[in-house]
């Protein structure tokens, strides 16, 4: 039973396309996140959602938009993909008041060609 | 500003040697610190939380508020410890990660 699952695992697409990455958690956590891991393995937070409200929005391009239909899902939509968007995107979840850190998904490797 | 610094990008040791992965933080409040590990092409996994003072896979980490450090240590490295290690600070519900240290344990 996967706690945080992301689909797809791999995504290869052309510049200019629009794509989505889905994330679901079955841990009963109240907060979900999207992180970007670049080619140098740096991890940078992109978004977090708590109870359907965006509570953090780092300086990412507005081509990226998170969508949360319910607290178990946080999908990432990307419009007009660019070469620099190529990275591994990790979804994570946590309890905002908990001290157990985050549980991460297995990542989606996005390659823009 | 809140910051996590991992000064070593790469740390290479031989099997059986002691390991210390350095982590320093910048935070004016009472810190919540974590170590995460990422094995090759896998998800990040929680390794340690400072609050629990536990030992996982032989690793320990002690919070030193005076030195603002949370170094990760293991007395005898194993080849299966080879991975990326990230130190993280929890701030306002958000995890701020260091840039990571790649640990390579040679046979």
GROMACS .gro file of C-alpha atoms in nm:
model
  220
    1UNK     CA    1   0.000   0.000   0.000
    2UNK     CA    2   0.185   0.305  -0.126
    3UNK     CA    3   0.153   0.599   0.111
    4UNK     CA    4   0.224   0.878  -0.141
    5UNK     CA    5   0.187   0.784  -0.505
    6UNK     CA    6   0.273   0.991  -0.810
    7UNK     CA    7   0.191   0.932  -1.173
    8UNK     CA    8   0.348   0.915  -1.416
    9UNK     CA    9   0.692   0.801  -1.305
   10UNK     CA   10   0.849   0.924  -1.629
   11UNK     CA   11   0.727   1.195  -1.863
   12UNK     CA   12   0.895   1.297  -2.187
   13UNK     CA   13   0.734   1.579  -2.377
   14UNK     CA   14   0.807   1.855  -2.624
   15UNK     CA   15   0.857   2.221  -2.549
   16UNK     CA   16   0.537   2.418  -2.546
   17UNK     CA   17   0.316   2.129  -2.437
   18UNK     CA   18   0.092   2.128  -2.130
   19UNK     CA   19   0.121   1.838  -1.888
   20UNK     CA   20  -0.004   1.726  -1.549
   21UNK     CA   21   0.145   1.516  -1.272
   22UNK     CA   22  -0.088   1.353  -1.022
   23UNK     CA   23  -0.028   1.287  -0.655
   24UNK     CA   24  -0.234   1.102  -0.400
   25UNK     CA   25  -0.172   1.020  -0.034
   26UNK     CA   26  -0.356   0.772   0.185
   27UNK     CA   27  -0.198   0.871   0.516
   28UNK     CA   28  -0.470   1.106   0.632
   29UNK     CA   29  -0.222   1.394   0.621
   30UNK     CA   30  -0.359   1.746   0.605
   31UNK     CA   31  -0.085   1.910   0.401
   32UNK     CA   32   0.067   1.822   0.066
   33UNK     CA   33   0.368   1.966  -0.116
   34UNK     CA   34   0.546   1.974  -0.448
   35UNK     CA   35   0.924   1.986  -0.462
   36UNK     CA   36   1.153   2.020  -0.762
   37UNK     CA   37   1.488   1.840  -0.767
   38UNK     CA   38   1.718   1.975  -1.035
   39UNK     CA   39   2.013   1.813  -1.208
   40UNK     CA   40   2.243   1.913  -0.920
   41UNK     CA   41   2.010   1.731  -0.679
   42UNK     CA   42   1.899   2.057  -0.515
   43UNK     CA   43   1.552   2.031  -0.360
   44UNK     CA   44   1.333   2.336  -0.374
   45UNK     CA   45   0.978   2.367  -0.253
   46UNK     CA   46   0.727   2.484  -0.511
   47UNK     CA   47   0.388   2.468  -0.340
   48UNK     CA   48   0.208   2.342  -0.037
   49UNK     CA   49  -0.162   2.297   0.026
   50UNK     CA   50  -0.336   2.273   0.361
   51UNK     CA   51  -0.707   2.201   0.373
   52UNK     CA   52  -0.747   2.306   0.011
   53UNK     CA   53  -0.577   2.638   0.062
   54UNK     CA   54  -0.245   2.735  -0.084
   55UNK     CA   55  -0.026   2.833   0.207
   56UNK     CA   56   0.311   2.860   0.038
   57UNK     CA   57   0.380   2.972  -0.313
   58UNK     CA   58   0.748   3.016  -0.382
   59UNK     CA   59   0.869   3.222  -0.677
   60UNK     CA   60   0.787   2.969  -0.942
   61UNK     CA   61   0.659   3.068  -1.285
   62UNK     CA   62   0.283   3.100  -1.312
   63UNK     CA   63   0.297   2.831  -1.580
   64UNK     CA   64   0.296   2.596  -1.282
   65UNK     CA   65  -0.033   2.560  -1.100
   66UNK     CA   66  -0.128   2.320  -0.822
   67UNK     CA   67  -0.478   2.177  -0.812
   68UNK     CA   68  -0.621   2.004  -0.507
   69UNK     CA   69  -0.965   1.844  -0.555
   70UNK     CA   70  -0.954   1.714  -0.196
   71UNK     CA   71  -0.702   1.686   0.083
   72UNK     CA   72  -0.578   1.348  -0.041
   73UNK     CA   73  -0.477   1.481  -0.384
   74UNK     CA   74  -0.248   1.754  -0.508
   75UNK     CA   75  -0.190   1.761  -0.882
   76UNK     CA   76   0.064   1.976  -1.061
   77UNK     CA   77  -0.024   2.134  -1.395
   78UNK     CA   78   0.244   2.282  -1.613
   79UNK     CA   79   0.165   2.496  -1.917
   80UNK     CA   80   0.395   2.583  -2.207
   81UNK     CA   81   0.675   2.355  -2.095
   82UNK     CA   82   1.031   2.481  -2.130
   83UNK     CA   83   1.364   2.299  -2.146
   84UNK     CA   84   1.452   2.430  -1.800
   85UNK     CA   85   1.152   2.254  -1.650
   86UNK     CA   86   1.331   1.921  -1.692
   87UNK     CA   87   1.378   1.784  -1.341
   88UNK     CA   88   1.244   1.532  -1.095
   89UNK     CA   89   0.928   1.649  -0.922
   90UNK     CA   90   0.847   1.506  -0.582
   91UNK     CA   91   0.515   1.516  -0.408
   92UNK     CA   92   0.508   1.492  -0.028
   93UNK     CA   93   0.260   1.505   0.255
   94UNK     CA   94   0.264   1.567   0.627
   95UNK     CA   95   0.059   1.658   0.929
   96UNK     CA   96   0.107   2.029   0.980
   97UNK     CA   97   0.111   1.983   1.355
   98UNK     CA   98   0.311   1.664   1.354
   99UNK     CA   99   0.680   1.612   1.411
  100UNK     CA  100   0.739   1.323   1.175
  101UNK     CA  101   0.858   1.527   0.881
  102UNK     CA  102   0.731   1.451   0.536
  103UNK     CA  103   0.648   1.135   0.346
  104UNK     CA  104   0.763   1.161  -0.014
  105UNK     CA  105   0.638   1.007  -0.334
  106UNK     CA  106   0.876   0.826  -0.565
  107UNK     CA  107   0.912   1.121  -0.800
  108UNK     CA  108   0.825   1.204  -1.158
  109UNK     CA  109   1.118   1.248  -1.394
  110UNK     CA  110   1.014   1.513  -1.645
  111UNK     CA  111   1.221   1.556  -1.959
  112UNK     CA  112   1.137   1.838  -2.197
  113UNK     CA  113   1.285   1.802  -2.544
  114UNK     CA  114   1.669   3.408   0.721
  115UNK     CA  115   1.627   3.036   0.775
  116UNK     CA  116   1.895   2.837   0.606
  117UNK     CA  117   2.046   2.490   0.609
  118UNK     CA  118   2.406   2.445   0.504
  119UNK     CA  119   2.570   2.119   0.410
  120UNK     CA  120   2.925   2.218   0.326
  121UNK     CA  121   3.030   1.894   0.161
  122UNK     CA  122   2.891   1.815  -0.180
  123UNK     CA  123   3.061   1.476  -0.187
  124UNK     CA  124   3.205   1.259   0.088
  125UNK     CA  125   3.395   0.947  -0.003
  126UNK     CA  126   3.505   0.691   0.259
  127UNK     CA  127   3.611   0.328   0.271
  128UNK     CA  128   3.390   0.057   0.414
  129UNK     CA  129   3.432   0.034   0.790
  130UNK     CA  130   3.553   0.392   0.827
  131UNK     CA  131   3.366   0.645   1.043
  132UNK     CA  132   3.138   0.891   0.868
  133UNK     CA  133   3.030   1.242   0.963
  134UNK     CA  134   2.800   1.440   0.737
  135UNK     CA  135   2.794   1.802   0.840
  136UNK     CA  136   2.487   2.018   0.873
  137UNK     CA  137   2.459   2.371   1.007
  138UNK     CA  138   2.142   2.571   1.034
  139UNK     CA  139   2.040   2.930   1.071
  140UNK     CA  140   1.720   2.984   1.269
  141UNK     CA  141   1.640   3.212   1.560
  142UNK     CA  142   1.373   2.991   1.715
  143UNK     CA  143   1.377   2.639   1.853
  144UNK     CA  144   1.469   2.421   1.554
  145UNK     CA  145   1.307   2.102   1.433
  146UNK     CA  146   1.569   1.916   1.235
  147UNK     CA  147   1.563   1.606   1.019
  148UNK     CA  148   1.792   1.394   0.808
  149UNK     CA  149   1.656   1.244   0.487
  150UNK     CA  150   1.826   0.985   0.268
  151UNK     CA  151   1.777   0.927  -0.103
  152UNK     CA  152   1.916   0.606  -0.249
  153UNK     CA  153   1.987   0.600  -0.620
  154UNK     CA  154   1.677   0.704  -0.816
  155UNK     CA  155   1.447   0.645  -0.521
  156UNK     CA  156   1.224   0.860  -0.309
  157UNK     CA  157   1.349   1.058  -0.014
  158UNK     CA  158   1.306   0.870   0.311
  159UNK     CA  159   1.310   1.007   0.660
  160UNK     CA  160   1.620   0.883   0.839
  161UNK     CA  161   1.627   1.071   1.168
  162UNK     CA  162   1.439   1.333   1.364
  163UNK     CA  163   1.630   1.525   1.626
  164UNK     CA  164   1.332   1.522   1.858
  165UNK     CA  165   1.335   1.144   1.891
  166UNK     CA  166   1.709   1.103   1.955
  167UNK     CA  167   1.698   0.765   1.784
  168UNK     CA  168   1.955   0.561   1.598
  169UNK     CA  169   1.854   0.432   1.256
  170UNK     CA  170   2.074   0.200   1.048
  171UNK     CA  171   2.356   0.285   1.286
  172UNK     CA  172   2.328   0.660   1.221
  173UNK     CA  173   2.291   0.916   1.497
  174UNK     CA  174   2.264   1.292   1.497
  175UNK     CA  175   2.290   1.528   1.791
  176UNK     CA  176   2.156   1.879   1.794
  177UNK     CA  177   2.416   2.128   1.912
  178UNK     CA  178   2.241   2.459   1.964
  179UNK     CA  179   2.562   2.637   2.056
  180UNK     CA  180   2.721   2.548   1.724
  181UNK     CA  181   2.386   2.544   1.539
  182UNK     CA  182   2.475   2.204   1.403
  183UNK     CA  183   2.305   1.871   1.348
  184UNK     CA  184   2.579   1.649   1.210
  185UNK     CA  185   2.499   1.293   1.104
  186UNK     CA  186   2.739   1.024   1.223
  187UNK     CA  187   2.801   0.655   1.183
  188UNK     CA  188   3.099   0.475   1.337
  189UNK     CA  189   3.142   0.213   1.062
  190UNK     CA  190   3.022   0.291   0.710
  191UNK     CA  191   2.873   0.018   0.492
  192UNK     CA  192   2.857   0.009   0.113
  193UNK     CA  193   2.477   0.019   0.128
  194UNK     CA  194   2.500   0.359   0.299
  195UNK     CA  195   2.600   0.514  -0.035
  196UNK     CA  196   2.328   0.770  -0.109
  197UNK     CA  197   2.239   1.138  -0.105
  198UNK     CA  198   2.179   1.275   0.243
  199UNK     CA  199   1.977   1.587   0.306
  200UNK     CA  200   1.955   1.784   0.626
  201UNK     CA  201   1.626   1.971   0.670
  202UNK     CA  202   1.487   2.237   0.899
  203UNK     CA  203   1.116   2.263   0.964
  204UNK     CA  204   0.997   2.622   0.962
  205UNK     CA  205   0.633   2.740   0.958
  206UNK     CA  206   0.524   2.392   0.854
  207UNK     CA  207   0.766   2.390   0.564
  208UNK     CA  208   1.082   2.182   0.525
  209UNK     CA  209   1.386   2.374   0.411
  210UNK     CA  210   1.650   2.141   0.272
  211UNK     CA  211   2.023   2.174   0.251
  212UNK     CA  212   2.185   2.112  -0.085
  213UNK     CA  213   2.266   1.755   0.007
  214UNK     CA  214   2.581   1.551   0.049
  215UNK     CA  215   2.653   1.253  -0.166
  216UNK     CA  216   2.807   0.977   0.043
  217UNK     CA  217   3.009   0.719  -0.144
  218UNK     CA  218   3.132   0.417   0.053
  219UNK     CA  219   3.403   0.223  -0.129
  220UNK     CA  220   3.472  -0.147  -0.071
   0.00000   0.00000   0.00000
